[in-house]
PDB file of C-alpha atoms in Angstrom:
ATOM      1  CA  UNK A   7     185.177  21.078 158.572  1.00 56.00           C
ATOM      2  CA  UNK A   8     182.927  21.121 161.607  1.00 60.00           C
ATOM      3  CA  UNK A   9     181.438  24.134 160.753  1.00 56.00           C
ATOM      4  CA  UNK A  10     180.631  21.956 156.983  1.00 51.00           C
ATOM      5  CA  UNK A  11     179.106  19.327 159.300  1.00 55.00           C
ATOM      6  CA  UNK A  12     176.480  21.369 161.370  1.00 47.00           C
ATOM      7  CA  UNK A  13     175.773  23.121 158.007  1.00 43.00           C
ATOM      8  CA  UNK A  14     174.781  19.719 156.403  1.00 44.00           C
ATOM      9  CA  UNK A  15     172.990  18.742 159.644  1.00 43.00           C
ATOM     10  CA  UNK A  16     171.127  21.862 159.999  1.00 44.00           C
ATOM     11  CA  UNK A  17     169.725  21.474 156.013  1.00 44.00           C
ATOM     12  CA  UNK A  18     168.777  17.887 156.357  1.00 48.00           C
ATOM     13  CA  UNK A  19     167.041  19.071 159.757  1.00 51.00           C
ATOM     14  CA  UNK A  20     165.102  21.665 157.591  1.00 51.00           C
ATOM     15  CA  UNK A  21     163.998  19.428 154.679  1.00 48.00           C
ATOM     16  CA  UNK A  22     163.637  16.365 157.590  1.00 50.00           C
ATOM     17  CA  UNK A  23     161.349  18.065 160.163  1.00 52.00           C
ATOM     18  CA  UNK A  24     158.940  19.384 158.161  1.00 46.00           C
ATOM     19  CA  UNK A  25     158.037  16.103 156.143  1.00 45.00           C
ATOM     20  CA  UNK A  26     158.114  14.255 159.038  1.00 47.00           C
ATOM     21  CA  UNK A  27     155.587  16.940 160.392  1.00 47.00           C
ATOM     22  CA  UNK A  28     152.991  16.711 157.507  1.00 45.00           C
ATOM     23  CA  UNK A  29     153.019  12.881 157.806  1.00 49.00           C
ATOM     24  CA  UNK A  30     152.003  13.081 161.226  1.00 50.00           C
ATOM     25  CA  UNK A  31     149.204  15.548 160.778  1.00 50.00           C
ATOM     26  CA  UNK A  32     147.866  13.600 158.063  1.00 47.00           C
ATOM     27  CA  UNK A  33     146.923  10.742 160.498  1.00 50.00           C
ATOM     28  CA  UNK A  34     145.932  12.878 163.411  1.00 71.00           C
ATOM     29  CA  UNK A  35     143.881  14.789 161.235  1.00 93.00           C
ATOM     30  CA  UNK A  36     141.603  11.660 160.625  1.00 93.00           C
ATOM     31  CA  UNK A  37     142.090  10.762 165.114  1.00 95.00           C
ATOM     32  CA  UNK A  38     140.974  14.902 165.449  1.00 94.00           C
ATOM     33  CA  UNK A  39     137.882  14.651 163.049  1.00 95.00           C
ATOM     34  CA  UNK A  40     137.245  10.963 163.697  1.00 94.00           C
ATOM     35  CA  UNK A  41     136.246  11.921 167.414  1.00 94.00           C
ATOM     36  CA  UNK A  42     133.070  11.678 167.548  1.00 94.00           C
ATOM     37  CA  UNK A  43     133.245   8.197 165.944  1.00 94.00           C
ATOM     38  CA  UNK A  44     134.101   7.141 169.213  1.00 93.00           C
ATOM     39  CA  UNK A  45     131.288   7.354 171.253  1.00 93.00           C
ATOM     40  CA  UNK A  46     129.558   4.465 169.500  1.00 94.00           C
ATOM     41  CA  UNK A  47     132.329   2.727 168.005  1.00 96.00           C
ATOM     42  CA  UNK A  48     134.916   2.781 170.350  1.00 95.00           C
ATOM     43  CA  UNK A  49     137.945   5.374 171.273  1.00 89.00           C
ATOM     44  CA  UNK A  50     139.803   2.392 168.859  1.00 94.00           C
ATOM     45  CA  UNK A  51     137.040   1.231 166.510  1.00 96.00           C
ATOM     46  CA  UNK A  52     136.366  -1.790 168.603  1.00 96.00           C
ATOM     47  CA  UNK A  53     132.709  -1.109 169.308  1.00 95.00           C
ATOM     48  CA  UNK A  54     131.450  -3.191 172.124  1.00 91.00           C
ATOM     49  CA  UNK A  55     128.312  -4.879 172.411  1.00 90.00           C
ATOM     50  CA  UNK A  56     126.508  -6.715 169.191  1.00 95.00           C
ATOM     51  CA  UNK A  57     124.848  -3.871 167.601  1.00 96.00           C
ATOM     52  CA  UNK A  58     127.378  -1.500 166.563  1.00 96.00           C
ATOM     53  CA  UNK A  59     130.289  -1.834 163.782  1.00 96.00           C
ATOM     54  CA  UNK A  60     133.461  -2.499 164.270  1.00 97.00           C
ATOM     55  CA  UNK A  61     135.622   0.137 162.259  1.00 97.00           C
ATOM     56  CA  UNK A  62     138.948  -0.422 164.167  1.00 97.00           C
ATOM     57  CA  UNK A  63     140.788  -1.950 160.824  1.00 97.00           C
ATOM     58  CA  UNK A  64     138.209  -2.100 159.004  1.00 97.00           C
ATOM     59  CA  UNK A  65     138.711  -1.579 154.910  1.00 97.00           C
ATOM     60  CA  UNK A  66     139.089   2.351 154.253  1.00 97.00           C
ATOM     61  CA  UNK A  67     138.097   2.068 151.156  1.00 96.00           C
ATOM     62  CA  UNK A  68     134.706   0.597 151.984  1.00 96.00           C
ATOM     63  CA  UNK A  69     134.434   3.131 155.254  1.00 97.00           C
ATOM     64  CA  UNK A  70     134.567   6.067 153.170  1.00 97.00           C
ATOM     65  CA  UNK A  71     132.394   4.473 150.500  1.00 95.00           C
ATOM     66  CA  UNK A  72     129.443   4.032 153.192  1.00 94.00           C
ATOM     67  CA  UNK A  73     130.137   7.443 155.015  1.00 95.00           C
ATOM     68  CA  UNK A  74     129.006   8.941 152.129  1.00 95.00           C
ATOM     69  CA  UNK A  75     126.202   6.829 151.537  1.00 93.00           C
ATOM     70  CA  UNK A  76     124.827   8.383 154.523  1.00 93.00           C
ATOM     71  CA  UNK A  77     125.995  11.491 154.336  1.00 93.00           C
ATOM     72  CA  UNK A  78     123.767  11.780 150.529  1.00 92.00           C
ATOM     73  CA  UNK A  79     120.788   9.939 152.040  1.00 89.00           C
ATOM     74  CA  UNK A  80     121.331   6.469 149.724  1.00 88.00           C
ATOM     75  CA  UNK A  81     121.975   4.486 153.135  1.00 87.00           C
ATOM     76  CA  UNK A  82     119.653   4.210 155.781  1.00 78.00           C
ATOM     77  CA  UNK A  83     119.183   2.408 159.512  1.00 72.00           C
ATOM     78  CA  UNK A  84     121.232   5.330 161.856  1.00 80.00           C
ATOM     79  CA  UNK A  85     120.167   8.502 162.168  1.00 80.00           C
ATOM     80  CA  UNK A  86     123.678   8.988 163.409  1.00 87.00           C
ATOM     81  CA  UNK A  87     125.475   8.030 160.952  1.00 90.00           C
ATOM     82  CA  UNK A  88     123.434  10.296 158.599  1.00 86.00           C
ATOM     83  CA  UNK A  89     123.518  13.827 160.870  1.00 90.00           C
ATOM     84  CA  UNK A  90     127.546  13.341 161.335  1.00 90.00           C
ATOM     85  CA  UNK A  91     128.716  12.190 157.702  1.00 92.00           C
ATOM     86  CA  UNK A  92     126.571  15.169 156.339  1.00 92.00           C
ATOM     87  CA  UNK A  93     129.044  17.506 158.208  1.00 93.00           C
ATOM     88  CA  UNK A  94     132.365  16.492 157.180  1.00 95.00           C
ATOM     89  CA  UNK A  95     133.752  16.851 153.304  1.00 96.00           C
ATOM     90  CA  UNK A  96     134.897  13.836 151.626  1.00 95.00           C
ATOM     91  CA  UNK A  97     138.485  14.570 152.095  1.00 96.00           C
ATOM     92  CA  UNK A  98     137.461  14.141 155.568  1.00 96.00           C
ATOM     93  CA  UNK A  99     135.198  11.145 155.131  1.00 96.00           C
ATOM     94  CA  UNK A 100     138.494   9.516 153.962  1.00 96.00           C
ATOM     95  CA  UNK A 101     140.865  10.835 156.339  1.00 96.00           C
ATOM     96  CA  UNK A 102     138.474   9.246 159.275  1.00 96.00           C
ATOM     97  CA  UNK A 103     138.364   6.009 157.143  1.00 96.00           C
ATOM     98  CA  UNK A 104     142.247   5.912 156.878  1.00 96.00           C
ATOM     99  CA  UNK A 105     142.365   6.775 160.857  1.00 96.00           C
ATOM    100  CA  UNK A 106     140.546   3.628 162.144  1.00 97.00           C
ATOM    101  CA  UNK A 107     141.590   1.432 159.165  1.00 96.00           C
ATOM    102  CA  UNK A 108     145.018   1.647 160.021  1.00 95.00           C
ATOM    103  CA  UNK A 109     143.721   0.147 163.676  1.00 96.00           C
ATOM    104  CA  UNK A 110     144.800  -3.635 163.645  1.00 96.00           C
ATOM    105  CA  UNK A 111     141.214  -5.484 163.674  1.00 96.00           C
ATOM    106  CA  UNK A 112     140.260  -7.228 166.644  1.00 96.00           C
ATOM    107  CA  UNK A 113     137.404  -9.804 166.713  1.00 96.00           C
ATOM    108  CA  UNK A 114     134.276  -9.483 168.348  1.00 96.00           C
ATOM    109  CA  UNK A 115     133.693 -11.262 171.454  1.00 94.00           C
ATOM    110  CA  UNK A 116     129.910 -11.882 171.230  1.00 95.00           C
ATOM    111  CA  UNK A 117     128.923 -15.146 172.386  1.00 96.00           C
ATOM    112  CA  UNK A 118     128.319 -17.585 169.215  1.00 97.00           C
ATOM    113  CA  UNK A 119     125.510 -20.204 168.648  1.00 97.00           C
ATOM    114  CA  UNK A 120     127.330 -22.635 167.425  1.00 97.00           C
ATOM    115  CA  UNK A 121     124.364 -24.862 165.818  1.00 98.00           C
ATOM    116  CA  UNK A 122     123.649 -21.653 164.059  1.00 98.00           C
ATOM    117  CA  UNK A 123     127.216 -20.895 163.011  1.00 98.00           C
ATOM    118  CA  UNK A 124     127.394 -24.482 161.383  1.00 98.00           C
ATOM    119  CA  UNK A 125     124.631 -23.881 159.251  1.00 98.00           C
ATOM    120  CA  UNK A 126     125.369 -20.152 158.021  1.00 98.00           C
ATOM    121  CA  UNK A 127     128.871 -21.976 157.108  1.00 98.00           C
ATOM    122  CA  UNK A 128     126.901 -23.955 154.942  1.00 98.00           C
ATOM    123  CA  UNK A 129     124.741 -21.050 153.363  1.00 97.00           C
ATOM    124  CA  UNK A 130     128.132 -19.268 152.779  1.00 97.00           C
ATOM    125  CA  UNK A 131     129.749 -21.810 150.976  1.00 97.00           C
ATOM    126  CA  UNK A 132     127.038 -22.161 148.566  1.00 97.00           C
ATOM    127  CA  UNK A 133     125.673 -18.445 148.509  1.00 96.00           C
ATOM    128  CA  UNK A 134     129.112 -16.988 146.937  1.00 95.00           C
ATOM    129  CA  UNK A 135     130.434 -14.800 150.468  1.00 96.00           C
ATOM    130  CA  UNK A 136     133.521 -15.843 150.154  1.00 97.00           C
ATOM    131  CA  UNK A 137     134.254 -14.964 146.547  1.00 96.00           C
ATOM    132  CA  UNK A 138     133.953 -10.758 148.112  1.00 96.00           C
ATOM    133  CA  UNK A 139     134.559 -11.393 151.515  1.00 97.00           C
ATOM    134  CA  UNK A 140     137.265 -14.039 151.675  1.00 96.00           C
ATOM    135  CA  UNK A 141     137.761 -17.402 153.204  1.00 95.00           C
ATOM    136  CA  UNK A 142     138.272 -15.686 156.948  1.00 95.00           C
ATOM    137  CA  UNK A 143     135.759 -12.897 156.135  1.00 96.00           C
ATOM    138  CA  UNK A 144     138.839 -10.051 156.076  1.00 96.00           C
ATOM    139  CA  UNK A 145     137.269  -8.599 152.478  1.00 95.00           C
ATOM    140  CA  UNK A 146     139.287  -8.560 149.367  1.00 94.00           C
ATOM    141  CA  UNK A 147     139.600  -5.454 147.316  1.00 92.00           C
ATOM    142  CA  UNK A 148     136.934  -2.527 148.354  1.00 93.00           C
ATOM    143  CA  UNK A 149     134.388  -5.526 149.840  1.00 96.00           C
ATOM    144  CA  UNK A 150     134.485  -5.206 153.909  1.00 97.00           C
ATOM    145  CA  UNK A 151     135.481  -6.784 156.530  1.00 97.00           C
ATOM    146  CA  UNK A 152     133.094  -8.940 157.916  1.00 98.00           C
ATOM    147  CA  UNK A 153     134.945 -11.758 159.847  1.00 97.00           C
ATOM    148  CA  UNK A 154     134.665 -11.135 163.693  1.00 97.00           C
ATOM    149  CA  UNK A 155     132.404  -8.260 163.066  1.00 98.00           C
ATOM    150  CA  UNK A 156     129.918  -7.995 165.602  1.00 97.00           C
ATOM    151  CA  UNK A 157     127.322 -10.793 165.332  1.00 97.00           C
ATOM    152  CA  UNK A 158     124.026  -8.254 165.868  1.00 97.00           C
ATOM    153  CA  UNK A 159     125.379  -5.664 163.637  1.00 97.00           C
ATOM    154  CA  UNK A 160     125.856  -8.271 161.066  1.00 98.00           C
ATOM    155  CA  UNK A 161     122.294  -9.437 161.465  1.00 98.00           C
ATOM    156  CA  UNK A 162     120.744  -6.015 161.142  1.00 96.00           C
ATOM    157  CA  UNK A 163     122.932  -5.270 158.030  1.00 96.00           C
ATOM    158  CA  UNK A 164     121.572  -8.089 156.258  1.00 97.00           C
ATOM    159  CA  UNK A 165     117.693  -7.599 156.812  1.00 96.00           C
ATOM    160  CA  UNK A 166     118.624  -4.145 155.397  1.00 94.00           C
ATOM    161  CA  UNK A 167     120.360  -5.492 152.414  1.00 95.00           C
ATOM    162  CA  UNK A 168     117.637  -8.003 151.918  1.00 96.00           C
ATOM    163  CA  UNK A 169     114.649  -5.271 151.953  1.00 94.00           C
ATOM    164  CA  UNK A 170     116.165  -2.894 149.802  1.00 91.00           C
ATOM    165  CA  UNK A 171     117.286  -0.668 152.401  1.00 91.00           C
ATOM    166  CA  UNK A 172     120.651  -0.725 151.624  1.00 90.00           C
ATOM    167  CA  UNK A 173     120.930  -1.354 147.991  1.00 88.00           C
ATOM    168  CA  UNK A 174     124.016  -3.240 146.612  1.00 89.00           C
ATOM    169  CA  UNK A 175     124.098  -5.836 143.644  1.00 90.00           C
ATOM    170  CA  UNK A 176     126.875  -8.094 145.483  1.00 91.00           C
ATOM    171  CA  UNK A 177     123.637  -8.363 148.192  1.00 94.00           C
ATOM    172  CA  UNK A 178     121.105  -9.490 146.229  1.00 93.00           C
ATOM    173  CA  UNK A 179     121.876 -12.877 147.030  1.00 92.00           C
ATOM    174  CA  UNK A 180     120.141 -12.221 150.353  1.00 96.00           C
ATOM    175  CA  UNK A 181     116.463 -11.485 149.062  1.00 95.00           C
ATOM    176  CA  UNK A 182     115.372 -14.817 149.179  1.00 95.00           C
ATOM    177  CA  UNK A 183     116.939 -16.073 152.483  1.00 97.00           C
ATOM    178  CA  UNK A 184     114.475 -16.403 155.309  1.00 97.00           C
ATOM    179  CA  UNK A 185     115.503 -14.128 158.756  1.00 97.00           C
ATOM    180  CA  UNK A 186     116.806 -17.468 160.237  1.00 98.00           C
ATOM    181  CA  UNK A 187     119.467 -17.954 157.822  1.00 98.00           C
ATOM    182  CA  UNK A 188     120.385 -14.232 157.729  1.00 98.00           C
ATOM    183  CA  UNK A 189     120.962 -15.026 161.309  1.00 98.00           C
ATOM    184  CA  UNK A 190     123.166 -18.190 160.397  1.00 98.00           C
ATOM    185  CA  UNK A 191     125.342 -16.353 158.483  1.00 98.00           C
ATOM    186  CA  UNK A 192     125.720 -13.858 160.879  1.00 98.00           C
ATOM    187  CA  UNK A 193     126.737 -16.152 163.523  1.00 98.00           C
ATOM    188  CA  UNK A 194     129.564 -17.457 161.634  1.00 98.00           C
ATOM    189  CA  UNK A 195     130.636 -14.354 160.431  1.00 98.00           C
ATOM    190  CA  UNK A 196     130.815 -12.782 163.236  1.00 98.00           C
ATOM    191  CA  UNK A 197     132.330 -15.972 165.112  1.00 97.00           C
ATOM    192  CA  UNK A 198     135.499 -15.645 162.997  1.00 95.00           C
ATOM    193  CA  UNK A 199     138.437 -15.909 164.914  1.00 87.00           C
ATOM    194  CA  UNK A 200     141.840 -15.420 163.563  1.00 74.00           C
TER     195      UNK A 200
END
């Protein structure tokens, strides 16, 4: 009978172990490759500053949408971005994305003009954000995350959608707003907190 139980123990140990193994590679294959990501964005995604993303729990889906944007030239603004994407396949592209999307998001702690917040509330209500982005900013479907985001990188991101530099049909609703409101709206984007 004993010699029964280590038998059973020693097979579920066999079939255990090794799936247990491959789940755990999976995600530190996207920490290993997703290294370099770090020193801009953060060892955790949570880029400090205003001018760089936050990825830490950010959508995957969207991540490794726009890694490959700049890894086939279609998205511009970081020369960065473009040199590193190029070198990694897009089972690795998603692998990364999975990586820092399964961060828990943390909010940016920029400092927030709040005059300006109030009125890019305003623009957002009537400009449609909400319908992609969702009433806190956390994206719905493949649309990002863009509540708490850093207020700067926001700001940027928008002048590029707005010029064409980042092309994007959800975005053309940008092309007529003037820099000041771009700015609005990235004020109260970015001043999320949840």
């Amino acid at each position: 009978m004993q010699k029964l139980r280590l038998f059973y123990c020693v097979v579920a140990a066999a079939v255990l172990i090794p799936a247990a193994a491959f789940a755990a590679s999976a995600v530190s294959e996207g920490e290993r490759l997703g290294k370099p990501c770090a020193g801009c964005h953060a060892t955790n995604g949570y880029a400090p500053g205003e001018y760089i993303a936050r990825i830490g729990g950010q959508n995957p889906e969207y991540m490794t949408k726009v890694m490959k944007e700049f890894a086939a030239g279609k998205r511009t603004g970081s020369v960065e971005m473009s040199l590193l994407a190029k070198g990694y396949s897009e089972a690795d592209l998603a692998a990364i994305s999975e990586y820092y999307g399964g961060k828990a998001w943390k909010n940016s702690a920029n400092k927030i003009d709040s005059k300006k917040s109030a009125a890019g509330l305003k623009l957002a209500k009537v400009s449609g954000c909400f319908d992609c982005h969702g009433a806190k900013g956390e994206g719905i479907d493949a649309f990002p995350r863009i509540g708490g985001q850093n207020s700067g990188y926001l700001y940027e991101a928008l002048k590029r959608y707005k010029t064409d530099k980042i092309t994007s049909e959800e975005m053309a609703l940008v092309k007529d707003m003037s820099d000041s409101q771009l700015e609005s709206l990235a004020q109260y984007f970015s001043g999320i907190r949840k």
